Coordinates of C-alpha atoms (C1' of nucleotides) in Angstrom, one line a residue:
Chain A
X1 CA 7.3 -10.8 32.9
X2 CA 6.6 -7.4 34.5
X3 CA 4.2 -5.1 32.8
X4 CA 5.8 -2.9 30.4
X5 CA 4.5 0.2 29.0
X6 CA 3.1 -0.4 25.5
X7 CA 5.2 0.3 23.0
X8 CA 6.2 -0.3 19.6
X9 CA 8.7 0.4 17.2
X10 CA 9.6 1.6 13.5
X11 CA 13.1 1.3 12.8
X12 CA 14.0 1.4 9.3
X13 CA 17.7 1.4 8.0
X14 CA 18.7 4.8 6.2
X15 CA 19.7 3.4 2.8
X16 CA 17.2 5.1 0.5
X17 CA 13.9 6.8 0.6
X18 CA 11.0 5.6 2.2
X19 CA 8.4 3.4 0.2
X20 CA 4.8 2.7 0.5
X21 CA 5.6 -0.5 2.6
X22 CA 7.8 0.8 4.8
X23 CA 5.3 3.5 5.7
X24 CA 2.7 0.8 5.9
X25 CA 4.7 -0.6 8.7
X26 CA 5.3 2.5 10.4
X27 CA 1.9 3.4 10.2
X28 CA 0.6 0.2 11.9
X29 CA 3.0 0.6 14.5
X30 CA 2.1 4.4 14.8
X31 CA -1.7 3.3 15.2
X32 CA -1.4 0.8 17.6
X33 CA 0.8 3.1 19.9
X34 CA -1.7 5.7 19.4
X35 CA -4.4 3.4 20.1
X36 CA -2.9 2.1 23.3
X37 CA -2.0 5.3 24.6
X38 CA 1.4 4.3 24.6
X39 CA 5.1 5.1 22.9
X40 CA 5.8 5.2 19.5
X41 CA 9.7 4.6 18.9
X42 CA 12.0 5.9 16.2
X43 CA 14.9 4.1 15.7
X44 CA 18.0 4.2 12.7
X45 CA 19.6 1.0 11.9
X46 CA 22.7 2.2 10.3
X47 CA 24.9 -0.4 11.8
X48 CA 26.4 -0.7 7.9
X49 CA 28.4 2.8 7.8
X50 CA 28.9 2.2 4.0
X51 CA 25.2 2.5 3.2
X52 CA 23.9 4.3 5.9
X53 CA 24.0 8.1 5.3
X54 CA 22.9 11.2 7.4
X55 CA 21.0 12.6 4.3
X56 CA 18.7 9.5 4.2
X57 CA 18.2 9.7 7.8
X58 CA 16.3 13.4 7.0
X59 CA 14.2 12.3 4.0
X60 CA 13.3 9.6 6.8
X61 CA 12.0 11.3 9.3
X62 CA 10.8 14.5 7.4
X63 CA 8.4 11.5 5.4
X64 CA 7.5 10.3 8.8
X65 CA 6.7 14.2 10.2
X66 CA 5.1 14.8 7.1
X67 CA 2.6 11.9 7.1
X68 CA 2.1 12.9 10.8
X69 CA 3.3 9.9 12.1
X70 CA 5.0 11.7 14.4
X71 CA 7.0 9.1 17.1
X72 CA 7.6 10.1 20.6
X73 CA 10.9 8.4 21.5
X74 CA 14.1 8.7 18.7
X75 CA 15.9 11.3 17.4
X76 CA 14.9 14.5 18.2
X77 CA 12.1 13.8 20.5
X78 CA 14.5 12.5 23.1
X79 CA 14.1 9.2 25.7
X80 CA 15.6 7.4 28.0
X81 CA 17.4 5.2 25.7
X82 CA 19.2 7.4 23.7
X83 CA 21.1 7.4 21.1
X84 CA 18.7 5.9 19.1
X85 CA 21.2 5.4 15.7
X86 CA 22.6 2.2 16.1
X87 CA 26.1 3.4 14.8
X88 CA 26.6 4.9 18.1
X89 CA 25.3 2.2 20.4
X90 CA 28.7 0.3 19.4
X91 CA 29.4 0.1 23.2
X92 CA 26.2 -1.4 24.2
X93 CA 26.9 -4.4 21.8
X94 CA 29.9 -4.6 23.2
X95 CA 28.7 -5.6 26.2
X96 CA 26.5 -8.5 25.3
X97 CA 29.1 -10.2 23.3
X98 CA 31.4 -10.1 25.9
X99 CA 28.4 -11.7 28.0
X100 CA 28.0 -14.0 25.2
X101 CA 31.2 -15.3 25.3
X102 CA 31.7 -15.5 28.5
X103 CA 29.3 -17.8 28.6
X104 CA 30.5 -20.5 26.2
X105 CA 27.5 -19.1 24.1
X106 CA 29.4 -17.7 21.1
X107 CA 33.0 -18.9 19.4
X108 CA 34.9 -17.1 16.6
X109 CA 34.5 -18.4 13.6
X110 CA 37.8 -18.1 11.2
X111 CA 36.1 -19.6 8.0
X112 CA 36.5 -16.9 4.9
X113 CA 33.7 -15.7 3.2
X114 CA 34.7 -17.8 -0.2
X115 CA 34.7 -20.6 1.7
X116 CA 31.4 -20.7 2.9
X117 CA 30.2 -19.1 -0.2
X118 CA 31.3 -22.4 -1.5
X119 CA 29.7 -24.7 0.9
X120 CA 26.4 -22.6 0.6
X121 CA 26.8 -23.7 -3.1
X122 CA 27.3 -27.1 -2.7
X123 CA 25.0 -27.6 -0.1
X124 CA 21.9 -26.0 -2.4
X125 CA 23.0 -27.9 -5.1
X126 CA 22.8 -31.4 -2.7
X127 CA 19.2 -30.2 -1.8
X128 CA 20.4 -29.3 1.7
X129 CA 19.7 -26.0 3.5
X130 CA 22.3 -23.8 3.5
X131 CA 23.5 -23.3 6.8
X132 CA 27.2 -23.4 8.6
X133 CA 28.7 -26.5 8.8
X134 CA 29.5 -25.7 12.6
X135 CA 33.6 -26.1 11.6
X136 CA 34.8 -23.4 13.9
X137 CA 32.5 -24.5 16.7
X138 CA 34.5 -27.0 18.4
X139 CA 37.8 -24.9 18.0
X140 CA 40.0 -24.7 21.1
X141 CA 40.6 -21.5 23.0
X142 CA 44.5 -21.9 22.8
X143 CA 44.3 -22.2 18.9
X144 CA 41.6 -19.7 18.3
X145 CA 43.7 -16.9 20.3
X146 CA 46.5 -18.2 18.3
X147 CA 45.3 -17.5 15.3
X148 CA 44.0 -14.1 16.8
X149 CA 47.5 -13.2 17.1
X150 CA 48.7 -13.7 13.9
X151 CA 46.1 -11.6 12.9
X152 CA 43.5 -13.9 11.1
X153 CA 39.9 -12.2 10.7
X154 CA 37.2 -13.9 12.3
X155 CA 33.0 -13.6 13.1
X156 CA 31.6 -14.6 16.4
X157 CA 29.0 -17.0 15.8
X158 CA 26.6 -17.5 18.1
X159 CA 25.9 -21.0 19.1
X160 CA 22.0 -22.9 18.0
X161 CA 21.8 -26.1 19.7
X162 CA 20.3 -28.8 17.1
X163 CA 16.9 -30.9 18.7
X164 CA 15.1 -27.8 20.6
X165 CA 12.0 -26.0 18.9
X166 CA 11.4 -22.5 19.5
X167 CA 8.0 -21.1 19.9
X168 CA 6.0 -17.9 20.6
X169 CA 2.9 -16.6 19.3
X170 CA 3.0 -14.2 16.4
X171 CA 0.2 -11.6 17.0
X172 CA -1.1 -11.8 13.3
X173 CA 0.0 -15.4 12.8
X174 CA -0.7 -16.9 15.5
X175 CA 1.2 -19.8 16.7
X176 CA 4.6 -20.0 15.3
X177 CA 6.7 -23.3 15.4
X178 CA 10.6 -23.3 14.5
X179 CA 12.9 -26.3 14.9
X180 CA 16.4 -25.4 16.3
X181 CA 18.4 -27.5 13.5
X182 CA 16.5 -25.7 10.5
X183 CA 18.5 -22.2 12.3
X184 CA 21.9 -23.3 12.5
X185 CA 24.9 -21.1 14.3
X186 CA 24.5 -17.5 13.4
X187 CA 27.0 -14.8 13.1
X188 CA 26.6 -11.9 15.3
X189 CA 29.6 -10.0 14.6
X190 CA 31.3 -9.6 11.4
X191 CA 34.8 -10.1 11.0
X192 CA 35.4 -6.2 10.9
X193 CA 34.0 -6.0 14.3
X194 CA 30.7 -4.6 13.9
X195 CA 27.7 -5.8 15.0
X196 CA 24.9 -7.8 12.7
X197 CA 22.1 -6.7 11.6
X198 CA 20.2 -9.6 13.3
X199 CA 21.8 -9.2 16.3
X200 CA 21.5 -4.9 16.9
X201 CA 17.9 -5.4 16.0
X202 CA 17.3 -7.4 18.9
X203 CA 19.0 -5.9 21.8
X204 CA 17.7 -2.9 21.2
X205 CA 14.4 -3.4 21.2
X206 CA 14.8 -5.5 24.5
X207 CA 17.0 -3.1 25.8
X208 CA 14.7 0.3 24.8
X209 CA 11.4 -1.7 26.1
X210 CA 10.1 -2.3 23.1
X211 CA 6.5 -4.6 24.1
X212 CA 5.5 -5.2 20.6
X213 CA 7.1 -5.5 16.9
X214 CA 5.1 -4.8 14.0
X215 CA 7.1 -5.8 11.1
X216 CA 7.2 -7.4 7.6
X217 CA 6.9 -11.4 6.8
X218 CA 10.1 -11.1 5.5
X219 CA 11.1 -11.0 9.4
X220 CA 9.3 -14.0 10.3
X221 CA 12.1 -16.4 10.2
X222 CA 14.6 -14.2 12.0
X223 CA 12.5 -14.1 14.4
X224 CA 13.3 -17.8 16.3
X225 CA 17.3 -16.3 15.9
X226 CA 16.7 -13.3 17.9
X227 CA 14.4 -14.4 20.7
X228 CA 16.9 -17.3 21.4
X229 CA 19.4 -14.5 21.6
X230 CA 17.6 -12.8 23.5
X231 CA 17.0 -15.7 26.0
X232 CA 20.4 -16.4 26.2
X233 CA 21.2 -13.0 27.1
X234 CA 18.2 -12.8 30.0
X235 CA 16.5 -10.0 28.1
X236 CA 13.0 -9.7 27.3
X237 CA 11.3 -10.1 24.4
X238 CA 8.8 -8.4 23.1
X239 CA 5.6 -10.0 21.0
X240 CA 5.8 -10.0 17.2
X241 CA 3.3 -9.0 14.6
X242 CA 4.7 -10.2 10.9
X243 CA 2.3 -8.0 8.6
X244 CA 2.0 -9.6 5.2
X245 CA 3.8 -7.9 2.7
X246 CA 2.5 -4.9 -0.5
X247 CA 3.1 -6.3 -3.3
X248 CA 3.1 -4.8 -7.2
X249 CA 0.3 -4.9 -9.4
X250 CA 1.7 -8.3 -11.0
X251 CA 1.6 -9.9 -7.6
X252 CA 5.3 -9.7 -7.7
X253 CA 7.5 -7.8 -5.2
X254 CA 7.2 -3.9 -5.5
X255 CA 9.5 -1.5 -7.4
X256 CA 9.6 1.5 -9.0
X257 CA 8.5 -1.0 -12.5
X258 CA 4.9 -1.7 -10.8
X259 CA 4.3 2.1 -10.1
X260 CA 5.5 2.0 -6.6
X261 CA 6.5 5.4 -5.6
X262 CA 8.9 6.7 -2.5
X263 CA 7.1 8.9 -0.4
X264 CA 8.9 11.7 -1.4
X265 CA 7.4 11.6 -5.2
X266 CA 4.3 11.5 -3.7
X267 CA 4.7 13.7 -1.7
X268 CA 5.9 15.9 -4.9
X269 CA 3.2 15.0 -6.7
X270 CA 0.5 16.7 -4.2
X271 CA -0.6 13.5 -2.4
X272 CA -2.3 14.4 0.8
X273 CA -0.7 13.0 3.8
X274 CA -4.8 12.1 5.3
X275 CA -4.8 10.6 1.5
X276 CA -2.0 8.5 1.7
X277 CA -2.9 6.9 5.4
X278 CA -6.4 6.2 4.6
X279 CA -5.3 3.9 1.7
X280 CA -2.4 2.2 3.5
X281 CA -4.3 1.3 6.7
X282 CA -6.9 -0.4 3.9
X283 CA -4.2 -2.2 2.5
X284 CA -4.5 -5.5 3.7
X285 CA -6.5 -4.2 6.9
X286 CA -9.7 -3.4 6.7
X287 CA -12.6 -1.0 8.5
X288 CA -16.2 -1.1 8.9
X289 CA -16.1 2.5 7.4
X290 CA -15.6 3.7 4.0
X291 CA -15.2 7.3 4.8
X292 CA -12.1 9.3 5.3
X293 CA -10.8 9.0 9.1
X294 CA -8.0 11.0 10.8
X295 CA -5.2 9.2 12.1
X296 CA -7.2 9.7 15.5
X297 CA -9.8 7.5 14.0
X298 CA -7.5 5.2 12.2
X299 CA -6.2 4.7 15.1
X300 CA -9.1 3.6 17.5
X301 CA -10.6 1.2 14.9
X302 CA -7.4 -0.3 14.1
X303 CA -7.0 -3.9 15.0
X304 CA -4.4 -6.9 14.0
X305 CA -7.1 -9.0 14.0
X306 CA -8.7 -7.4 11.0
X307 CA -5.1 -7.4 9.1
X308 CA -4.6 -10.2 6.1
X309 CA -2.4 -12.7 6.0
X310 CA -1.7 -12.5 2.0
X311 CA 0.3 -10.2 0.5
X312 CA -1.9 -7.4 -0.6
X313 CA -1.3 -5.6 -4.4
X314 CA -0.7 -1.5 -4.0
X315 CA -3.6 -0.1 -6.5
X316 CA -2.7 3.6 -7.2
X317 CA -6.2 3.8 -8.5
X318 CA -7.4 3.3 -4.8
X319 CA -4.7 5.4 -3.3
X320 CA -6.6 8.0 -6.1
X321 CA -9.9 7.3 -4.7
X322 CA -8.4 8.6 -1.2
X323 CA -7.0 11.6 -2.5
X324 CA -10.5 13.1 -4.2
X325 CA -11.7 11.8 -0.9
X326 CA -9.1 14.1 1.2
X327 CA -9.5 16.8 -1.2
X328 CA -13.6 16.9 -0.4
X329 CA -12.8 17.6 3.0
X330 CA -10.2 20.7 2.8
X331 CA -10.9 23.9 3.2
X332 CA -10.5 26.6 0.7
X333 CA -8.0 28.0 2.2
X334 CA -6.3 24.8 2.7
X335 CA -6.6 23.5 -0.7
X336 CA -4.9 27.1 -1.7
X337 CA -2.4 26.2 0.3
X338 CA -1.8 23.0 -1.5
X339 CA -1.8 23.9 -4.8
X340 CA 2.0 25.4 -5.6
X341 CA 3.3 28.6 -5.6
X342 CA 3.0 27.9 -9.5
X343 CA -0.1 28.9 -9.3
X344 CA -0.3 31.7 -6.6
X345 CA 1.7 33.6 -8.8
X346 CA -1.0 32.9 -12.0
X347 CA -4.3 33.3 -10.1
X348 CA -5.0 37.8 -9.2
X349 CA -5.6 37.8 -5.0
X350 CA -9.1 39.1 -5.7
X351 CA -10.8 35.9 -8.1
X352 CA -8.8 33.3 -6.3
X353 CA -12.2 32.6 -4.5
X354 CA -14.0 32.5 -8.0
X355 CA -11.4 30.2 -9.3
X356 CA -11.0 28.4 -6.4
X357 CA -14.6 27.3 -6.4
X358 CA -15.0 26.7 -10.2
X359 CA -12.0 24.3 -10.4
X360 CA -11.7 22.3 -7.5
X361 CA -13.7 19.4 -8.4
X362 CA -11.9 19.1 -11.7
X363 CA -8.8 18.9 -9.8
X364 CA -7.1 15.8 -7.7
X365 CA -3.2 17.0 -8.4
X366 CA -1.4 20.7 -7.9
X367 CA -0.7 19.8 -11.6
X368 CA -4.4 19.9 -12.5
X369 CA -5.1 23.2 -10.5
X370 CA -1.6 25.0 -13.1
X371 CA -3.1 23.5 -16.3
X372 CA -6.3 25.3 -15.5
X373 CA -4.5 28.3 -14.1
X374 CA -2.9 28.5 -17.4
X375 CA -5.9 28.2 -19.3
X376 CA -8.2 30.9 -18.0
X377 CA -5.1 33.5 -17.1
X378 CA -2.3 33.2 -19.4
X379 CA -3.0 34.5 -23.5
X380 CA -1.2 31.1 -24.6
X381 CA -3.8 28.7 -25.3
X382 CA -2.9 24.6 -26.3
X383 CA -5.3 23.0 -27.8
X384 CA -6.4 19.6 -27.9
X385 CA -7.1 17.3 -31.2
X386 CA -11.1 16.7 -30.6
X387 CA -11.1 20.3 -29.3
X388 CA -9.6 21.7 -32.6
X389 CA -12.7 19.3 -34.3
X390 CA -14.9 20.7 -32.2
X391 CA -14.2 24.0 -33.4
X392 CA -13.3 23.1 -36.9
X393 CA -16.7 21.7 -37.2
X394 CA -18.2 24.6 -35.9
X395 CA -17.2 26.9 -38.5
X396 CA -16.3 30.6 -39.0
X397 CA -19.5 32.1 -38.4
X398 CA -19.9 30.3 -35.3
X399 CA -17.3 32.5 -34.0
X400 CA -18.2 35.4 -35.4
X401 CA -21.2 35.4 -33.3
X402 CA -19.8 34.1 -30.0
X403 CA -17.2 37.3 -30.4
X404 CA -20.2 39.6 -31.4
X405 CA -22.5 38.2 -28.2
X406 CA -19.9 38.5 -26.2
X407 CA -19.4 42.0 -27.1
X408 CA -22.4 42.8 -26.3
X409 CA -23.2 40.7 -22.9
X410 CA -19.8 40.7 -21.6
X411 CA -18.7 37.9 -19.5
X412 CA -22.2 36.2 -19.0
X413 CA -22.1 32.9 -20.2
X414 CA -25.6 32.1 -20.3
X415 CA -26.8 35.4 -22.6
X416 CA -23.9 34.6 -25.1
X417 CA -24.7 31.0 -25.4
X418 CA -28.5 32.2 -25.7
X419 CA -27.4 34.5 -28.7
X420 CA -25.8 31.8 -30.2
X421 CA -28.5 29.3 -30.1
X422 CA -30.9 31.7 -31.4
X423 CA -29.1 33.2 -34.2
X424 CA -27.7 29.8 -35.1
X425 CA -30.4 27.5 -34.4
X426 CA -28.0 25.2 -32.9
X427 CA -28.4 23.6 -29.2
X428 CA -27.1 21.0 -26.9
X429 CA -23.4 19.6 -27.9
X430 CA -23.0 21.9 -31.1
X431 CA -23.6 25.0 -29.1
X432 CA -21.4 24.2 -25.6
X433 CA -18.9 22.2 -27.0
X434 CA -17.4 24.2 -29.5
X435 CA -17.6 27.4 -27.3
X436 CA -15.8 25.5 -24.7
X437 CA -13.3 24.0 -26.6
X438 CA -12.6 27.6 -28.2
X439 CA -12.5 29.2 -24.4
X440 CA -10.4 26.2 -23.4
X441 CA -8.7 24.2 -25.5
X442 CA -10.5 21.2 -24.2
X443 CA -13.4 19.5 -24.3
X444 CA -14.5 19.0 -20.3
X445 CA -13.3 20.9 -17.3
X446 CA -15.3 23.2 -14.9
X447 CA -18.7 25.2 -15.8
X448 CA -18.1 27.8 -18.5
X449 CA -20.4 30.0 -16.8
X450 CA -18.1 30.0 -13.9
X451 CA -15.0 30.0 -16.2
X452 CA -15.8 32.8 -18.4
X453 CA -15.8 35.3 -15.9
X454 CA -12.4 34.3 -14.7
X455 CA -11.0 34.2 -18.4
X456 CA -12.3 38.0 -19.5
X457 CA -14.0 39.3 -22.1
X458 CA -10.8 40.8 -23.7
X459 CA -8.9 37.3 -23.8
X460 CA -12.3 35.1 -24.7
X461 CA -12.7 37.9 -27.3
X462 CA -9.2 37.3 -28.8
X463 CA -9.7 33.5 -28.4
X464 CA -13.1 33.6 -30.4
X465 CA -11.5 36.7 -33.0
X466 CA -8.5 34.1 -33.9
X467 CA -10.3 31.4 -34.6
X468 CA -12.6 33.1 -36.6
X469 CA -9.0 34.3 -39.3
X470 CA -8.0 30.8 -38.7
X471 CA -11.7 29.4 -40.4
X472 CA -11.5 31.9 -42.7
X473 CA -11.8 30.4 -46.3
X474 CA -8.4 31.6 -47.9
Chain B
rG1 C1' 16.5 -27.6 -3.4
rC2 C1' 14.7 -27.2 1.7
rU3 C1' 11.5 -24.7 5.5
rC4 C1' 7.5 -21.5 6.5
rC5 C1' 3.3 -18.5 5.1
rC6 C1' -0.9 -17.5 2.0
rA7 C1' -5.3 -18.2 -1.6
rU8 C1' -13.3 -14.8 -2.1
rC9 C1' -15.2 -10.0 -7.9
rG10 C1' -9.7 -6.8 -12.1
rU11 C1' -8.0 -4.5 -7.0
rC12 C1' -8.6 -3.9 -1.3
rU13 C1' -11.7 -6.9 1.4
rA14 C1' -16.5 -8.9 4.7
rG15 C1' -17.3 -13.8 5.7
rU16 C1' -14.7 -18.4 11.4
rG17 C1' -20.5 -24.9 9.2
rG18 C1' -26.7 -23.3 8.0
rC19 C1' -28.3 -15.8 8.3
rC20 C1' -24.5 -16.6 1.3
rU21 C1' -29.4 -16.9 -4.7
rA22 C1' -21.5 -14.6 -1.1
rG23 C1' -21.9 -8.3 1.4
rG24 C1' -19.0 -3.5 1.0
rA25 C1' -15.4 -0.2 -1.3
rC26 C1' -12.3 1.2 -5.6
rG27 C1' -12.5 0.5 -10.9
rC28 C1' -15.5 -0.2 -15.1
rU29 C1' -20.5 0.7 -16.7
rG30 C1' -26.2 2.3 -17.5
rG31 C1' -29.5 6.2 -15.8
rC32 C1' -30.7 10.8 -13.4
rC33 C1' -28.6 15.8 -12.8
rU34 C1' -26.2 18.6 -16.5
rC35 C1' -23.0 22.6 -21.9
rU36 C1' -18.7 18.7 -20.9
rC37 C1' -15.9 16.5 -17.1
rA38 C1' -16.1 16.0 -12.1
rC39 C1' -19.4 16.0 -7.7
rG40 C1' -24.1 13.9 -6.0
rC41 C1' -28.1 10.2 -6.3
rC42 C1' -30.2 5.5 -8.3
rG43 C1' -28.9 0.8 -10.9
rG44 C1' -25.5 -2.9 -13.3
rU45 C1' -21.0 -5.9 -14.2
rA46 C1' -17.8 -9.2 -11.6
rA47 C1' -15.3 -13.8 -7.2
rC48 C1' -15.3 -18.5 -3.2
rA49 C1' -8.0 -21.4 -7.9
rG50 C1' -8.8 -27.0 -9.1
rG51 C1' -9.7 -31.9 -7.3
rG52 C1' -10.9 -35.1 -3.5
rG53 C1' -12.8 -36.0 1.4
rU54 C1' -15.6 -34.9 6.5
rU55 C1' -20.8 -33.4 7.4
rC56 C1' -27.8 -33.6 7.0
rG57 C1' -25.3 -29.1 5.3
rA58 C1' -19.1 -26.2 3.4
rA59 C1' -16.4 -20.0 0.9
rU60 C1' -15.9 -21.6 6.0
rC61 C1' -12.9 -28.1 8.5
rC62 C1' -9.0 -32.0 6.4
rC63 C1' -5.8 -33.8 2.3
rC64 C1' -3.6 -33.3 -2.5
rU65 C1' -2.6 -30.2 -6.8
rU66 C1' -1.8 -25.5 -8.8
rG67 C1' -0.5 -20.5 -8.1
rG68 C1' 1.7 -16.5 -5.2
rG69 C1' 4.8 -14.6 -1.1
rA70 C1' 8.9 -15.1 2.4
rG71 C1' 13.3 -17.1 4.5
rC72 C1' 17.6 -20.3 4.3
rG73 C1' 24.1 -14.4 4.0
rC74 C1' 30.2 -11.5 7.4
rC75 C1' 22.2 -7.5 3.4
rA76 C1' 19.1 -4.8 6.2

RNA sequence: GCUCCCAUCGUCUAGUGGCCUAGGACGCUGGCCUCUCACGCCGGUAACAGGGGUUCGAAUCCCCUUGGGAGCGCCA
């Protein structure tokens, strides 16, 4: 075989939103481009027009942008094997059937779907594999263009000879051994005339030059199918990589039920993109480093070799891990940028510095950043059950005093917890905690002496001059 | 049911016959720092699924069992 350009290939169907293991895959096959210097490929396999929608197709690739796995062949960024939606490569199909055919190497099949539904049935419940019987395989021309003509629906199989093995070395796997009789003939075209999933998959990434698929396990054993397809048809075939699959926290497959979460929530949720990579290439890969990489990075120490073969549990605690990581590294101005308009609208231009730099390491969601947004500029204060002991325990006079030092230091922490402890003898937990969970309605966050400032002395005042009516003896 | 794949701390993993009294990271946890939490630093907890072999020697090789995953579609 000539030497191809590297190049590798993510082409997910446009059914629904994108989940962590899909983007695993199209970040491996994003990597390894990257890595290689060579093409990254974009491709939509919307061959089913029913489930395939144009709205999906966006939330695809704006996840994809978004993670900055940006691909340099597909939609948008143009190729030479346009159009890269299988919905419009009808023609192309076309083709190869017709070549097919021609070649004695497909037959139409006139068996109904109940009826092979049946013999599926029966043949799991004998302990046999469930594959065709091979009925319409021995069907003469004259009687199968006959029953064309009276209009009977029918597939094109294509045609597995029984007693040959098929081979070829799965780049994670290794050696991969199929027999020919455990595959069986294969439809290739449904009865409504459009092309199989199976079948689209394969011709194009022959036909757009694809060198090397990176895809799930559950591909494994489609594999054999499409590279004897692909033989028949003279085309080339590309090398395969079958990544082991993410699976839920109970080992079991992952939904939504194990915490799994499209890329869009996440995405909602403030997840860092550089967050989000990190702990996917770690999932069921692994790197000599611990620290946080760029996809640059990622990509030069990436390597199949190092990839598992067991299916690997998604963690959210370790996809956490990733995000205080990502969140170290940002920039003020970056992490302003990432916490919502929410809270741009809260925080006055001139202390979003001062706020900035007391909060951020109390804060690993946008969410976080609002809560304490709320807490040191809005008047409504919520406060928590051990806060509201806290205070309770303090007592009236407590308050009294933190109201009266604060009156007289203003916002400096340190002289009005000084006051406190020396008019009240107390230190330690009795003196911070109540005086935090007073200013704050809870009971840890960020430095008070950073905090206070933010909050005011007019608010703190009327936080520390309520509680004192509320602990007033009636 | 049949075929294929896989199996090290709770989780992600290092480990390819002696360097393993099994290493790292996350989590959890003790200490320091400290008003709290977080950050940071220093510790700790915790695993070779089970059973047979092979070998002077096995986490590493073989077999069986168990457990998990995938496939066997006119789904993708």
């Amino acid at each position: 075989m000539a030497l191809r350009p590297f190049k590798t290939r993510f082409a997910p169907s446009p059914t629904g939103l994108l989940h962590l293991g899909n983007i695993r895959t199209a970040l491996f096959n994003y990597l390894l481009a990257r890595q290689a210097d060579g093409t990254f490929l974009l491709r939509l396999e919307d061959t089913d027009a029913m489930r395939g929608h144009e709205k999906f197709a966006r939330a695809l690739e704006e996840d994809l942008r978004w993670l900055g796995l940006s691909w340099n062949e597909g939609p948008e960024a143009g190729g030479g094997h346009a159009p890269y939606a299988q919905s419009e490569r009808g023609h192309i199909y076309k083709e190869y059937f017709a070549a097919l055919e021609s070649k004695g190497l497909a037959y139409p099949c006139f068996c109904s779907e109940h009826e092979l539904a049946v013999a599926r049935k029966t043949a799991l419940a004998a302990g046999r594999p469930p594959r065709y019987s091979g009925k319409c395989r021995a069907l003469a021309r004259a009687e199968a263009e006959a029953r064309f003509a009276r209009g009977e629906p029918a597939t094109l199989r294509f045609r597995v000879d029984d007693g040959r093995t098929v081979e070829f070395d799965d780049k994670v796997r290794e050696r991969q051994t199929f027999a020919t009789s455990d595959i069986g003939d294969f439809v290739i075209r449904r009865s409504d005339g459009t092309p199989a999933f199976f079948f689209c998959n394969a011709i194009d990434d022959a036909v757009m030059g694809v060198t090397l698929v990176v895809r799930g396990e559950d591909h494994l054993t489609n594999t054999p199918r499409q590279i004897l397809l692909l033989q028949a048809l003279g085309l080339p075939v590309p090398e395969y990589a079958h990544i082991a699959l993410v699976v839920g926290a109970d080992g079991a497959p992952l939904s939504k039920r194990t915490g799994s979460r499209s890329v869009q929530e996440l995405r909602e949720a403030g997840y860092l993109p550089v967050a989000i990579n990190n702990y996917l290439a770690r999932v069921g890969h692994t790197y000599d480093s611990n620290a946080l990489m760029s996809l640059q990075a990622l990509a030069e120490n990436f390597g199949l070799s190092r990839l598992g073969r067991a299916p690997a549990r998604y963690d959210e605690t370790q996809l956490i891990h990733w995000q205080h990581e990502a969140l170290l590294h940002l920039s003020s101005a970056e992490i302003w940028n990432w916490m919502e308009a929410k809270v741009d609208a809260l925080v006055p231009s001139d202390k979003r510095p001062a706020f900035m730099d007391a909060v951020r390491a109390n804060v690993t969601f946008p969410a976080d950043a609002l809560h304490w947004a709320q807490i040191v500029f809005t008047d409504a204060l919520t406060v928590s059950h051990p806060a509201r002991e806290s205070i309770n325990a303090a007592g009236e006079e407590f308050f009294d005093i933190a109201r009266r030092a604060l009156e007289k230091h203003g916002a400096d922490f340190k002289a009005v917890s000084d006051m406190l402890r020396h008019q009240l003898s107390v230190s330690g937990k009795a003196l911070f905690q109540p005086l935090r969970a007073a200013l704050t309605g809870e009971l840890d966050g960020p430095e008070m002496a950073k905090l206070l400032p933010l909050i005011g002395v007019e608010r703190a005042r009327n936080r520390f001059l309520s509680l004192s009516e509320d602990l007033k003896p009636k």
